[in-house]
Each structure stands twice: as structure tokens, then as C-alpha cells.
Tab-separated table of C-alpha atoms in Angstrom:
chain	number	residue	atom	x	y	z
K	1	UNK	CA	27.160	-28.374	-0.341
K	2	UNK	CA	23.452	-29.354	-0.748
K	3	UNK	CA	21.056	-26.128	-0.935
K	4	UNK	CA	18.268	-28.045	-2.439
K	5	UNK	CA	16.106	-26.704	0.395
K	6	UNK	CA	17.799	-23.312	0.406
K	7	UNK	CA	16.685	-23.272	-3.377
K	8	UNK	CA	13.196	-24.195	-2.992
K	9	UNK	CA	12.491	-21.687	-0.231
K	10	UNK	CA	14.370	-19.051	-2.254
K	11	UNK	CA	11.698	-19.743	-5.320
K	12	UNK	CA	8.988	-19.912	-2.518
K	13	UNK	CA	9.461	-16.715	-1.235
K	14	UNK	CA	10.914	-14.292	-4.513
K	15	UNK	CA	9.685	-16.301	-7.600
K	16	UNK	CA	10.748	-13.527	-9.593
K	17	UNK	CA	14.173	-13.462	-8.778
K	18	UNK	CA	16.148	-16.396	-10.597
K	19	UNK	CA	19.046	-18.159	-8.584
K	20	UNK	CA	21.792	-19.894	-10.464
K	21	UNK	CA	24.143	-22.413	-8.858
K	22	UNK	CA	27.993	-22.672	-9.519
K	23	UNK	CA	29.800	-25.664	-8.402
K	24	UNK	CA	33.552	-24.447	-8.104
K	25	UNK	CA	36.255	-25.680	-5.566
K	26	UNK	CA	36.880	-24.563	-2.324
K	27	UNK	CA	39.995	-22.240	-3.606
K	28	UNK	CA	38.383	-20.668	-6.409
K	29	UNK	CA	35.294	-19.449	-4.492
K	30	UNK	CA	36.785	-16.158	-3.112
K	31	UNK	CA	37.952	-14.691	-6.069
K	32	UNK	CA	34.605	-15.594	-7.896
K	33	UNK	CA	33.059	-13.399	-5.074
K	34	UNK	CA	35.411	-10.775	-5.539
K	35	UNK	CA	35.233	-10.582	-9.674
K	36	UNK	CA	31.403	-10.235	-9.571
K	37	UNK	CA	30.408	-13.803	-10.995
K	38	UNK	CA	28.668	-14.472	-7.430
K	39	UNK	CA	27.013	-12.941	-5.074
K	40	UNK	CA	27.547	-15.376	-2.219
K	41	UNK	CA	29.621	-18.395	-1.850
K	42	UNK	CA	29.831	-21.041	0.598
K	43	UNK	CA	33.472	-21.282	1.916
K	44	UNK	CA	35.897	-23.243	4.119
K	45	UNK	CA	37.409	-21.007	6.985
K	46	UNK	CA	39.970	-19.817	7.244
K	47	UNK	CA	39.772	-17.612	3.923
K	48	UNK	CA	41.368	-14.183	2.837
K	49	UNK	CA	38.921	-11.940	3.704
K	50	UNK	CA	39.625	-8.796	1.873
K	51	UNK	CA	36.730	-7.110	0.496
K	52	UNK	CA	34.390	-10.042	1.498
K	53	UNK	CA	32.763	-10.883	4.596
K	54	UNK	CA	31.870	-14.538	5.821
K	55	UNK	CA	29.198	-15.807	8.352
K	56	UNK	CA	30.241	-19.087	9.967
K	57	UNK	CA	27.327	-21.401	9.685
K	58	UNK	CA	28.532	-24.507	11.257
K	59	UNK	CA	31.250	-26.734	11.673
K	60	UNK	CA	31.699	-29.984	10.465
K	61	UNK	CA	32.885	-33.764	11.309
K	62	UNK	CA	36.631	-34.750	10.030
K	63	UNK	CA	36.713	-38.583	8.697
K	64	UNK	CA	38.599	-40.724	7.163
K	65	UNK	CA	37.930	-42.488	3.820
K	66	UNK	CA	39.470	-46.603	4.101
K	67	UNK	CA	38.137	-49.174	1.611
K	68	UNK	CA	35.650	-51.206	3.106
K	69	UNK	CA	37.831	-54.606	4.011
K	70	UNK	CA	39.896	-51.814	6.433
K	71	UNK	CA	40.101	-52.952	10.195
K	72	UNK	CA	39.108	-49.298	10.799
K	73	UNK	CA	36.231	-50.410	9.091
K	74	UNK	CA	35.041	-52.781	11.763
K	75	UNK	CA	34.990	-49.226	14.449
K	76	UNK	CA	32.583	-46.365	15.040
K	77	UNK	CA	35.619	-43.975	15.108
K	78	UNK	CA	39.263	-43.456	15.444
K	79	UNK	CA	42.088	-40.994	16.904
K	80	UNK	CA	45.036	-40.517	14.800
K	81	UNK	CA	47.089	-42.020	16.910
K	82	UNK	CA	45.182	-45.375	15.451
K	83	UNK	CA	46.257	-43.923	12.018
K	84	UNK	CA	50.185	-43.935	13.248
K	85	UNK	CA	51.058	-46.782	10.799
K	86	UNK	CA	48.766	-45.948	7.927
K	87	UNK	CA	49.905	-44.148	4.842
K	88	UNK	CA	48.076	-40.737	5.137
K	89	UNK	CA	47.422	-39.344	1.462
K	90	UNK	CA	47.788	-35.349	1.787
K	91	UNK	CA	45.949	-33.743	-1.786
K	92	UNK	CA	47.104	-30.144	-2.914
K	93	UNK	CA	43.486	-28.769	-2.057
K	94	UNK	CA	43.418	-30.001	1.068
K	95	UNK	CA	40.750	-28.339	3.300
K	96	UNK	CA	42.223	-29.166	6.727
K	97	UNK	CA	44.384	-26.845	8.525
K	98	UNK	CA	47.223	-29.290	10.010
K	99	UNK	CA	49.983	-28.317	12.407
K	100	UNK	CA	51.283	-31.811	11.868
K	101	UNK	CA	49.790	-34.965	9.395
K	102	UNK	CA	49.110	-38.178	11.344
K	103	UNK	CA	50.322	-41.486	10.026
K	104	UNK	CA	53.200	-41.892	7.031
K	105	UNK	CA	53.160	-39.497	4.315
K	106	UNK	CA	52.911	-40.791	0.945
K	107	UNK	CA	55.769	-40.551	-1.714
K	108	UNK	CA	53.890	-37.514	-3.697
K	109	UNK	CA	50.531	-35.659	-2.154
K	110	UNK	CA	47.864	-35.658	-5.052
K	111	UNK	CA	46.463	-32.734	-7.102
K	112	UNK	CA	43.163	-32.976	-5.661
K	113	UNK	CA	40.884	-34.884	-3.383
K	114	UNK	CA	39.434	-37.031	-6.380
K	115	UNK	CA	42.514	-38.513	-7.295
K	116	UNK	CA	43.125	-39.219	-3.561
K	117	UNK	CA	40.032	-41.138	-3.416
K	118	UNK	CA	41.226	-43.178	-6.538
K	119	UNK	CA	44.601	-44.439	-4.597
K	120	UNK	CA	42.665	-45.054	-1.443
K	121	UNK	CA	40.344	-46.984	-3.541
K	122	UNK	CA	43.860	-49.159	-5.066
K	123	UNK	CA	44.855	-49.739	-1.247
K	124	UNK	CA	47.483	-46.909	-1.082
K	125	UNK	CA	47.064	-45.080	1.327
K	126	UNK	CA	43.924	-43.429	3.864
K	127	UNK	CA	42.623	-40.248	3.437
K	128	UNK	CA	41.379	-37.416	6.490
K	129	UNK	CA	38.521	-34.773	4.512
K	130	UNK	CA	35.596	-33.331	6.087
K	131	UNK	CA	32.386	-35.547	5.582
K	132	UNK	CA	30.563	-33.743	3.180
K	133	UNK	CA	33.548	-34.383	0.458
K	134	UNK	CA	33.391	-38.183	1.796
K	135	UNK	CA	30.105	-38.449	0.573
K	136	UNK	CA	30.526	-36.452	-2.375
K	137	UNK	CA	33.493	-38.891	-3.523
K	138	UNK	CA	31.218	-41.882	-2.281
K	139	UNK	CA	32.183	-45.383	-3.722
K	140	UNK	CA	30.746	-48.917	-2.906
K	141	UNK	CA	33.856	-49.939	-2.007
K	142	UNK	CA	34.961	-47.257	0.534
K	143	UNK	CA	33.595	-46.223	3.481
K	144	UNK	CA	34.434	-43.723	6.361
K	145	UNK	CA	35.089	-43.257	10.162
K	146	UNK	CA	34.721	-40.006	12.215
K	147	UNK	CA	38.255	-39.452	13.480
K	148	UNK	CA	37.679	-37.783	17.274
K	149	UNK	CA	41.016	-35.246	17.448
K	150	UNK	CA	41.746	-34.343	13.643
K	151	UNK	CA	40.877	-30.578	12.996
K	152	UNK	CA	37.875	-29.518	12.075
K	153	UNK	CA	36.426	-27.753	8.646
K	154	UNK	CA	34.166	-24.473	9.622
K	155	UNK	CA	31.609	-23.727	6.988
K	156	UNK	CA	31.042	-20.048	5.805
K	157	UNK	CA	28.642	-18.209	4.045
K	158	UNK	CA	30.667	-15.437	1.916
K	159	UNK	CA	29.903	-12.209	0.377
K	160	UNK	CA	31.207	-9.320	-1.327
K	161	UNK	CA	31.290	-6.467	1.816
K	162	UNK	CA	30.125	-3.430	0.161
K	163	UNK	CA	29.823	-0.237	2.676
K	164	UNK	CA	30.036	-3.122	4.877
K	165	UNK	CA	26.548	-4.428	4.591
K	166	UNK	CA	25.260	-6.959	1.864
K	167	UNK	CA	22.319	-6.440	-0.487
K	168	UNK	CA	18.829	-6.603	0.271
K	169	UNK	CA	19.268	-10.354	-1.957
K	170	UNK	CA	22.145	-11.299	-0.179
K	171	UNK	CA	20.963	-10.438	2.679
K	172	UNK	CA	17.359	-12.442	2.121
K	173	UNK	CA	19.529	-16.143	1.182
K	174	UNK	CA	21.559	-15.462	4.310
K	175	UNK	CA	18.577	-14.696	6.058
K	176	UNK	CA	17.115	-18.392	4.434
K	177	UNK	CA	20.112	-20.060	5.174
K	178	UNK	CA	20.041	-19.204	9.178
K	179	UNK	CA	16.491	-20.474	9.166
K	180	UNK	CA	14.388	-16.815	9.456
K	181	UNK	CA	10.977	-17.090	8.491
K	182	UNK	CA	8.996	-15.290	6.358
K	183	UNK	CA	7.976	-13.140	8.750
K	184	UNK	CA	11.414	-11.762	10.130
K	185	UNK	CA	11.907	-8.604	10.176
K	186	UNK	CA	15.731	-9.382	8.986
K	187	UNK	CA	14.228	-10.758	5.897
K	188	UNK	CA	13.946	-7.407	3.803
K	189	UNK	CA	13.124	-8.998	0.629
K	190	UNK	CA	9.994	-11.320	2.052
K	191	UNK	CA	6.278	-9.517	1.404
K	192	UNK	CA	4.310	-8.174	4.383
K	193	UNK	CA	1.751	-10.485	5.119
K	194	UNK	CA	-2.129	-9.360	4.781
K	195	UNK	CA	-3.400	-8.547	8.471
K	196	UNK	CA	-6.761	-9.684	8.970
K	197	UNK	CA	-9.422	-7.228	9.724
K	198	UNK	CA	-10.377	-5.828	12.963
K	199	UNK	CA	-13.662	-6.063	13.637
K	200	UNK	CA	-15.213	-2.824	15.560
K	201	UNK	CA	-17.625	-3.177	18.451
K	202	UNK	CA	-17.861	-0.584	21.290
K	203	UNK	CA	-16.410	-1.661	24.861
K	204	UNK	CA	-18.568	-2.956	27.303
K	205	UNK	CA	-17.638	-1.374	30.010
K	206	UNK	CA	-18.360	2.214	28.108
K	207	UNK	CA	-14.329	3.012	27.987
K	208	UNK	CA	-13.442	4.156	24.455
K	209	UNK	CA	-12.479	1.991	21.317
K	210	UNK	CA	-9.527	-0.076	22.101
K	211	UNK	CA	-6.496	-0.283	19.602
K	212	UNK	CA	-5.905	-3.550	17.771
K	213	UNK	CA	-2.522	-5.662	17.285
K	214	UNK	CA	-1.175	-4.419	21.036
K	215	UNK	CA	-0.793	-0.606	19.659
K	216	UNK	CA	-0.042	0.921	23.182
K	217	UNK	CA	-0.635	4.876	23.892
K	218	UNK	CA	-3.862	5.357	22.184
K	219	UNK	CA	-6.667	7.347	24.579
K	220	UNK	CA	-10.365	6.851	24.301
K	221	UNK	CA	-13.090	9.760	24.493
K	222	UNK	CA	-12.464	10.121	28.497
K	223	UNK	CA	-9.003	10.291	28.206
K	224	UNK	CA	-7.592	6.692	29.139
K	225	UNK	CA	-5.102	4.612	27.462
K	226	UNK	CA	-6.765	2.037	24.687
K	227	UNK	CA	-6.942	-1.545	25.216
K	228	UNK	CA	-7.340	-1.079	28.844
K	229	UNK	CA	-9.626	-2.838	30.608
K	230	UNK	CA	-12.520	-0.509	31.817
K	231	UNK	CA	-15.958	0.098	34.118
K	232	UNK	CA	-17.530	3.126	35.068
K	233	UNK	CA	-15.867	3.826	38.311
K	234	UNK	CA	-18.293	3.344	41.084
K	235	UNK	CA	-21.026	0.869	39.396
K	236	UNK	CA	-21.638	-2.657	39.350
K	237	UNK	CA	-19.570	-4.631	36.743
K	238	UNK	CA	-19.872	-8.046	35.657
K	239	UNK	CA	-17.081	-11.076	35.446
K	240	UNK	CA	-17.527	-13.833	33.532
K	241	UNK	CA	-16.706	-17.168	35.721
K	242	UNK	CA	-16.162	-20.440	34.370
K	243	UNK	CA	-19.270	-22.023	32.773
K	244	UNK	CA	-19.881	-18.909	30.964
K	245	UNK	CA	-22.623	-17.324	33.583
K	246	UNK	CA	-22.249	-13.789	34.762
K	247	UNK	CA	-21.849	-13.117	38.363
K	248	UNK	CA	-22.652	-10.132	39.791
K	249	UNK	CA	-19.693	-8.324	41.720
K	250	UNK	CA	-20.763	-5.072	44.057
């Protein structure tokens, strides 16, 4: 993940409240959540969910990592059907939820998605990750190619569920992670912006005060709603017509 923008917005909004990032794995995230060393975690679906909760957020693009002299390298994308003859490296924290691996499988799957990268890197094998951990585990001489049928890796925000709502916090970075704006009423933690002043003038037409900001069900002095627009019934009113000169109307 990359919350640099989550962050700033965060320290924007509740400068008083520090937030401190932990980089873990996918695997370990959940149990952070659930010993109270995080209050909200992004995950890969699907997760055990007990005690926590999880927002899907969005889902992301399945690629697959070849060094750069690769003919898959000289494509915009693949199937894995094109992969049927490729040695398909398969790490122990694999994110992917395969039915069935395309290609060959190697002799041993690596521990972890690193060391993966390190034997596609030596011309062993290929490897299928979401794109986010291709460009974490970037190198000048690899490169990667969307692969059109693999499955797909959703992206969750998690939480512990307590009473089966999150905190007021919780609830303001998942309210800055779906985009709300300061001004949401979602966003509990954000500060009520000033409203400007109203300034008073009596009605032209001699109805009573209206109410500001839309208020409906108010009544003036003669017993109609505010905010309506009013004349004395039975005299001569006037309309303003483009130009800005009054017109008299009987």
C-alpha cells in the first residue's frame, strides 16, 4: 500500500491525533487487528473475519513478473494459457486464490514473494502477484504484463468490530480513505465549519423575516411560512426583468 495521501489528509484534518504506520505482511495483519496493535489494516480478501470487519475498497490487476529479455515482454498482456510452458513459481504467501496454477510448477514453491522475485530474476521461473507487490519488488531487470483471466486480489480496509460499529477514529480514516470530504456528515471526527453571517434586512414585499440556510416551517408576523416569496395580496408588485429595470405588473 501507499497512504501517503491518506496520511497527509489525516494530519490536515485532526493534527492532534498522531497516526503511526506498520508495514507487516498480508498474513499477519488480522491478528495485529485483533491483539490491539492496530486499529485498521489494509487486507487481501478473502480473510477470517472473526471479530473484525472489512470494507472492500477496490480490486486490483493480476500480472506477471518476467525479466525483461522475456518474449512476454515484447506484449501488452497475456492469458495463462500463453504461460502453459513457463515454469510458474508458487511462494508460501501467495495472495491469489487459485483453483488450479497455470504453467509448470517449480521443484519447491518459495517462502515468500521476495525470494520468488530473486529466481525470476536468475531465469527460473515466472511469477503471477497482484501489481502493487510487482512494483514493490521492482528491479531494472524485470518487468511485468497484466495477465487477462488469472484471479484477482480484492483490497480491504479492516477493523476490529466492536458492538459492530468502529470508532469515531476509525471511522474518520475510513471515511478519508472512501474520499468524504470534510464536510460529510459520515466524517464524525472533522470540525463544523464557521457559517457565515446572515445579514438581516426586512422583505420587500412586507411578508415577515425569512429563515436563512433553507430552514423550512418558520412563519412570519401574518402567519405564512418563511422564505416564501411574498406581496400584499391585491397591490401592485414589481419584477425585476433583465437589464435590471423594474416593470410595473397590475
Amino acid at each position: 500500500m501507499t497512504p501517503g495521501k491518506w496520511v497527509r489528509i489525516w494530519k490536515e484534518r485532526l493534527p492532534d491525533v498522531p497516526l503511526t504506520l506498520l508495514q507487516v505482511s498480508a498474513a499477519e495483519a488480522p491478528d495485529l487487528l485483533r491483539g490491539s496493535d492496530a486499529d485498521a489494516a489494509f487486507v487481501r480478501l478473502p480473510i477470517d473475519r472473526t471479530g473484525l470487519a472489512a470494507i472492500p475498497l477496490y480490486t486490483e490487476t493480476t500480472v506477471v513478473v518476467v525479466p525483461k529479455d522475456h518474449l512476454v515482454a515484447a506484449v501488452e498482456e497475456v492469458s495463462t494459457g500463453d504461460l502453459a510452458d513457463e515454469i510458474v513459481l508458487h511462494p508460501l504467501d501467495d495472495t491469489l486464490d487459485w483453483e488450479g496454477l497455470p504453467g509448470r510448477p517449480a521443484l519447491e514453491r518459495p517462502a515468500t514473494t521476495a525470494d520468488a522475485i530473486e529466481l525470476v530474476a536468475a531465469g527460473i521461473g515466472v511469477l503471477l502477484v497482484p501489481q502493487s507487490l510487482a512494483r514493490l519488488h521492482h528491479r531494472k531487470d524485470l518487468t511485468y504484463r497484466t495477465v487477462t483471466d488469472a484471479p484477482q486480489s480484492r483490497v480491504a480496509l479492516s477493523f476490529l468490530e466492536l458492538d459492530g460499529e468502529p470508532t469515531d477514529l476509525v471511522e474518520e480514516f475510513i471515511g478519508i480513505v472512501r474520499g468524504r470530504t470534510v464536510n460529510s456528515t459520515r466524517g464524525r471526527g472533522a470540525p463544523t465549519p464557521p457559517q457565515p453571517k446572515q445579514r438581516k434586512r426586512p422583505d420587500a414585499a412586507g411578508a415577515g423575516r425569512g429563515s436563512a440556510a433553507g430552514k423550512s416551517g418558520g412563519k412570519n408576523p401574518r402567519g405564512g411560512s418563511g422564505g416564501a416569496k411574498g406581496a400584499p395580496k391585491g397591490g401592485k408588485s414589481s419584477k425585476i426583468a433583465k437589464g435590471g429595470k423594474p416593470r410595473r405588473r397590475p
